[in-house]
Structure formats: C-alpha cells, structure tokens
XYZ file of C-alpha atoms in Angstrom:
288
model
C -20.933 -11.612 -12.082
C -20.575 -13.112 -15.573
C -21.022 -16.854 -16.035
C -17.357 -17.558 -16.927
C -16.116 -15.860 -13.777
C -18.737 -17.670 -11.709
C -17.559 -21.022 -13.107
C -13.924 -20.198 -12.272
C -14.833 -19.150 -8.731
C -16.849 -22.335 -8.228
C -14.046 -24.531 -9.601
C -11.448 -22.952 -7.318
C -13.843 -23.116 -4.357
C -14.369 -26.869 -4.790
C -10.642 -27.590 -5.156
C -9.542 -25.282 -2.335
C -12.184 -26.528 0.103
C -11.288 -30.113 -0.726
C -7.583 -29.516 -0.142
C -8.139 -27.572 3.080
C -10.372 -30.378 4.392
C -8.598 -33.512 3.111
C -4.948 -32.485 2.815
C -4.397 -29.635 5.249
C -6.827 -30.697 7.959
C -5.002 -30.058 11.221
C -1.747 -29.023 9.541
C -2.693 -25.360 9.314
C -3.710 -25.349 12.980
C -0.532 -27.025 14.209
C 1.700 -24.975 11.905
C 0.363 -21.685 13.230
C -0.544 -22.567 16.805
C 0.885 -20.137 19.290
C 1.626 -17.576 16.577
C -1.056 -15.237 17.884
C 0.198 -14.649 21.432
C -0.521 -11.889 23.918
C 1.717 -10.971 26.866
C 0.330 -12.084 30.231
C 2.965 -11.713 32.995
C 6.536 -12.438 34.059
C 7.699 -15.075 36.501
C 11.038 -16.353 37.773
C 13.011 -18.542 35.418
C 12.841 -22.285 36.132
C 14.819 -25.145 34.645
C 13.493 -26.048 31.204
C 12.243 -22.568 30.247
C 13.311 -21.353 26.810
C 16.194 -18.885 26.856
C 14.457 -16.747 24.226
C 11.558 -16.143 26.641
C 13.784 -14.363 29.184
C 12.817 -10.751 29.912
C 16.270 -9.212 30.084
C 15.095 -5.845 31.396
C 13.257 -7.338 34.382
C 16.073 -9.827 34.969
C 18.646 -7.022 35.123
C 16.468 -5.003 37.507
C 16.153 -7.863 40.035
C 19.533 -9.478 39.313
C 17.734 -12.775 38.706
C 16.344 -14.331 35.499
C 12.658 -13.798 34.734
C 10.702 -15.098 31.722
C 7.766 -13.628 29.822
C 4.531 -15.597 29.901
C 2.236 -15.418 26.902
C -1.300 -16.621 26.395
C -2.365 -18.056 23.068
C -5.159 -16.177 21.383
C -8.150 -18.341 20.519
C -8.147 -17.143 16.944
C -5.620 -15.706 14.530
C -5.851 -13.036 11.872
C -4.468 -14.143 8.518
C -3.581 -11.575 5.870
C -2.985 -12.624 2.283
C -0.624 -10.219 0.520
C -1.153 -11.000 -3.147
C 0.965 -9.680 -6.001
C -1.262 -8.636 -8.917
C 1.407 -6.771 -10.888
C 1.720 -7.180 -14.663
C 4.394 -9.876 -14.443
C 1.983 -12.348 -12.784
C -0.134 -12.454 -15.965
C 2.436 -14.681 -17.665
C 2.452 -18.390 -18.349
C 4.252 -20.530 -20.896
C 2.436 -23.739 -19.931
C -1.189 -24.482 -19.080
C -1.774 -21.822 -16.430
C -0.727 -18.246 -15.745
C 1.170 -17.407 -12.571
C -1.803 -15.376 -11.325
C -4.065 -18.431 -11.655
C -1.760 -20.557 -9.500
C -1.391 -17.672 -7.038
C -5.205 -17.456 -6.789
C -5.531 -21.201 -6.124
C -2.837 -21.086 -3.431
C -4.453 -18.046 -1.792
C -7.853 -19.781 -1.838
C -6.465 -22.960 -0.272
C -4.805 -21.025 2.560
C -7.903 -18.858 3.057
C -10.253 -21.842 3.400
C -7.764 -23.607 5.715
C -7.774 -20.540 7.962
C -11.543 -20.198 7.741
C -12.067 -23.825 8.798
C -9.935 -23.002 11.861
C -12.321 -20.107 12.633
C -9.630 -17.514 11.886
C -10.262 -14.156 10.281
C -8.935 -13.782 6.734
C -8.138 -10.545 4.934
C -6.264 -9.646 1.752
C -4.221 -6.932 0.135
C -3.893 -6.903 -3.640
C -0.819 -4.907 -4.634
C 1.379 -3.947 -7.554
C 3.245 -0.642 -7.559
C 0.743 0.402 -4.858
C -1.982 -1.119 -2.709
C -4.708 -1.735 -5.289
C -7.284 -3.222 -2.921
C -7.678 -3.894 0.796
C -10.180 -6.509 1.979
C -10.552 -6.290 5.784
C -10.228 -9.527 7.785
C -13.475 -11.401 8.400
C -14.589 -14.942 9.142
C -16.498 -17.374 6.973
C -16.495 -19.122 3.606
C -18.530 -16.334 1.981
C -15.726 -13.907 2.767
C -13.135 -16.304 1.286
C -15.238 -16.450 -1.884
C -15.210 -12.670 -2.084
C -11.395 -12.703 -2.023
C -11.339 -15.278 -4.840
C -13.803 -13.230 -6.923
C -11.755 -10.062 -6.502
C -8.561 -11.871 -7.498
C -10.068 -13.424 -10.606
C -11.780 -10.232 -11.769
C -8.872 -7.873 -11.026
C -7.162 -6.493 -14.131
C -3.858 -4.660 -13.845
C -2.908 -2.839 -17.026
C 0.551 -1.612 -16.084
C 2.837 -0.915 -13.172
C 5.862 -2.474 -11.520
C 6.016 -4.209 -8.128
C 6.549 -2.340 -4.863
C 6.584 -4.225 -1.556
C 7.233 -1.262 0.714
C 3.729 0.214 0.465
C 1.810 -2.992 1.337
C 4.226 -3.633 4.236
C 3.583 -0.143 5.570
C -0.161 -0.379 4.904
C -0.610 -3.563 6.956
C 1.496 -2.121 9.774
C -0.901 0.841 9.898
C -4.273 -0.906 9.557
C -3.594 -4.188 11.425
C -2.622 -3.141 14.923
C -2.181 -6.599 16.468
C 0.381 -9.140 15.361
C -1.038 -11.299 12.556
C 0.101 -14.051 10.207
C 0.906 -12.750 6.714
C 1.317 -14.813 3.550
C 3.207 -12.891 0.872
C 2.361 -14.585 -2.451
C 4.352 -13.167 -5.362
C 6.596 -13.995 -8.306
C 9.438 -12.282 -6.473
C 10.188 -9.531 -8.968
C 10.747 -6.287 -7.072
C 12.726 -4.732 -4.232
C 12.043 -6.499 -0.939
C 14.423 -4.894 1.558
C 12.725 -1.532 2.078
C 10.344 -1.712 5.023
C 10.730 -5.470 5.500
C 12.694 -5.238 8.771
C 9.892 -3.467 10.691
C 7.190 -5.544 8.990
C 8.805 -8.918 9.812
C 9.364 -7.903 13.423
C 5.740 -6.931 13.935
C 4.068 -9.827 12.095
C 4.558 -13.542 11.490
C 5.504 -13.635 7.800
C 5.625 -16.487 5.278
C 6.349 -16.110 1.591
C 5.383 -18.170 -1.438
C 7.273 -17.452 -4.671
C 5.599 -18.590 -7.888
C 7.511 -18.570 -11.174
C 7.108 -19.908 -14.679
C 9.651 -22.429 -15.958
C 10.733 -19.982 -18.700
C 11.670 -17.485 -15.990
C 14.293 -19.887 -14.674
C 15.857 -21.186 -17.883
C 15.490 -20.044 -21.480
C 14.647 -22.725 -24.066
C 16.388 -22.793 -27.431
C 13.763 -21.096 -29.621
C 16.027 -19.033 -31.861
C 15.466 -15.291 -32.140
C 12.536 -14.224 -29.930
C 11.059 -10.910 -28.816
C 10.944 -10.755 -25.017
C 8.510 -8.319 -23.401
C 8.681 -7.056 -19.817
C 5.083 -7.081 -18.579
C 5.800 -4.410 -15.955
C 8.148 -1.913 -17.629
C 6.688 -2.607 -21.115
C 10.245 -2.728 -22.490
C 11.041 -5.223 -25.256
C 14.281 -6.804 -26.416
C 15.243 -9.371 -29.049
C 17.114 -12.377 -27.678
C 18.962 -15.025 -29.643
C 18.024 -18.011 -27.482
C 19.986 -20.327 -29.796
C 23.125 -18.836 -28.172
C 24.351 -21.147 -25.410
C 26.118 -18.216 -23.727
C 22.925 -16.125 -23.578
C 20.983 -19.042 -22.095
C 23.751 -19.699 -19.551
C 24.040 -15.995 -18.630
C 20.265 -15.851 -18.095
C 20.281 -18.983 -15.916
C 23.168 -17.592 -13.850
C 21.403 -14.232 -13.434
C 18.188 -15.889 -12.246
C 20.100 -18.123 -9.802
C 21.796 -15.050 -8.330
C 18.394 -13.362 -7.954
C 17.004 -16.446 -6.216
C 19.978 -16.672 -3.830
C 19.666 -12.987 -2.974
C 15.977 -13.456 -2.196
C 16.706 -16.484 -0.005
C 19.326 -14.492 1.921
C 16.795 -11.693 2.542
C 14.196 -14.141 3.862
C 16.709 -15.920 6.097
C 17.980 -12.592 7.414
C 14.461 -11.638 8.538
C 13.449 -15.109 9.758
C 10.802 -15.552 7.064
C 9.670 -19.076 6.159
C 9.262 -19.473 2.419
C 8.813 -21.865 -0.470
C 9.635 -21.374 -4.127
C 7.750 -23.228 -6.848
C 6.993 -23.308 -10.556
C 3.538 -23.182 -12.124
C 4.092 -26.788 -13.251
C 4.782 -28.001 -9.687
C 2.213 -29.564 -7.384
C 1.749 -26.648 -5.011
C -0.036 -28.835 -2.446
C 3.221 -30.728 -1.810
C 5.099 -27.456 -1.405
C 2.504 -26.097 1.043
C 2.760 -29.312 3.049
C 6.541 -28.771 3.247
C 6.013 -25.205 4.457
C 3.490 -26.234 7.116
C 5.706 -29.143 8.232
C 8.688 -26.799 8.540
C 6.695 -24.533 10.844
C 5.446 -27.455 12.946
C 9.077 -28.207 13.861
C 9.714 -24.667 15.147
C-alpha cells in the first residue's frame, strides 16, 4: 500500500473509531436491536400483543388469534452497499462525494464492529464491482476502507438491481443493509423483493451544485457516468430555476420510493455534518 493511501486509511480510521465510540456508543445497538430476529413459535394472542405479530394463517385455522414469537439473534450481519459509480467522484467544495461516502461507511462499520456484528460490503456501479464477505473485527473494517479508497471506476452508470439481487443470493438470512449512494439511477427494479427480505436504510450524498446551479455564466457540464457534455448558460435565471425544479422532483420521487418500501433514509450534502444526520437516522429507528 502506498504511503498516501495508508495516511488516508489511518485518518479515516481515527475519525470513524472516535465517532463510533464517543458519538454513536449505544445508539447503533438500540437503533438496530431486534432487527435480526428468528421465528421461535406461536402462542395465543393476549391483551397488549402487537397486531402486526398476529399469524393470520394459524388464527384462521383455529378460529382464534395467535401471534408469532421471535427470538432476537445475539449478533447482526451488516452489509454496506456502496455506490462507486463515476458520479460519486465529483465535488465542488473541499471533498468529493466518494470521500464523504467512505467516511460514513467507515463510521457505520466500526459502530457495528464494536457491537460484535459482522460487517460486509458490496461496491457497485453498473454491476457488482466487488463483494467483501461479512466478518467481525476492526481489521476487516480497515480492509473495507482500503478497498473503497483504492477503487478506481473509469466509466459506467449506476444500476441498483444487480446488487439487490446479488445480496439476496449470497446472504441467505435477513440482514441490515445500508445503501450509500448519490441517488442517481433507477431504484424500483428489484427493490420490492430486496426490502421485504432485508432491513434496509439508505443514505443519499449529494454535492451542493447538484441541487442548485450557481450563476457562473456559460459553463461546460460533464456527465461523469454517460460521458456526455453540454454547455449551460447558468446566468439564465430560467435555466437555474428549471434545474432546481427538476432536482426537487427527482428528490420527491426518491422519497416516495423509500416510503413505499418502508426504507428509512437520510439525504445530505457533502458540506453537511454527516454525524448529525446519522444521529437523526438512528434516533428515528429507536422510536420504531
């Protein structure tokens, strides 16, 4: 490993371990407690049982309500689904989207590791570029960070269907999945089956210039995935307003998809404090 990469890995390790210990201590555990559950038995319904735990098939057979009883698994399996497509290598401020995505992934990985959970990762673009099987330990988390920092994607769009299908095939038990992406791509295909089988959260990371265009005059805009280029007159108020409206519609569509499939999510910019956003996500899950 070259010295620059080693320094980056070490820097992210220190920050991520510090956050997982000082900021997210206990929050990860309480946010995901009971998410890894295995079926144990059924028993007759008693006052106070949750309606959603009723086994309707057994209840219909005996003409009396029965509920499913689950036992919490001692450990969870966490899968990081990380978008490494060309569009993540963009940043108009201090850091690229992929750098923020790596820091977020590292923080979640070390939080899971400190809870003695297994952590695995899928790096994907227009296909599954790399699969790192779930394992325990800080050394394994460091491997994920190294792979993320050293990965170089030259071209290719974003496809979510293949990683959804891949995890369904290789991870047989229900696991917790964090989908970390900039949100550019078609989500719907394969998401229904994937979200039913696994506990899914999503973190959308965008650059501020992907939400609103600044007035910079005539600029050449390049699409990092399709490699298409177009000249835009950003001094035009109408063009800036049309772009803002288009991006808002995209964001609303994405939110509707997540809500439809019961997926918890946060959306942030590279200039935001992602620790605050992660705290919001964990707190939201604690209330469930």
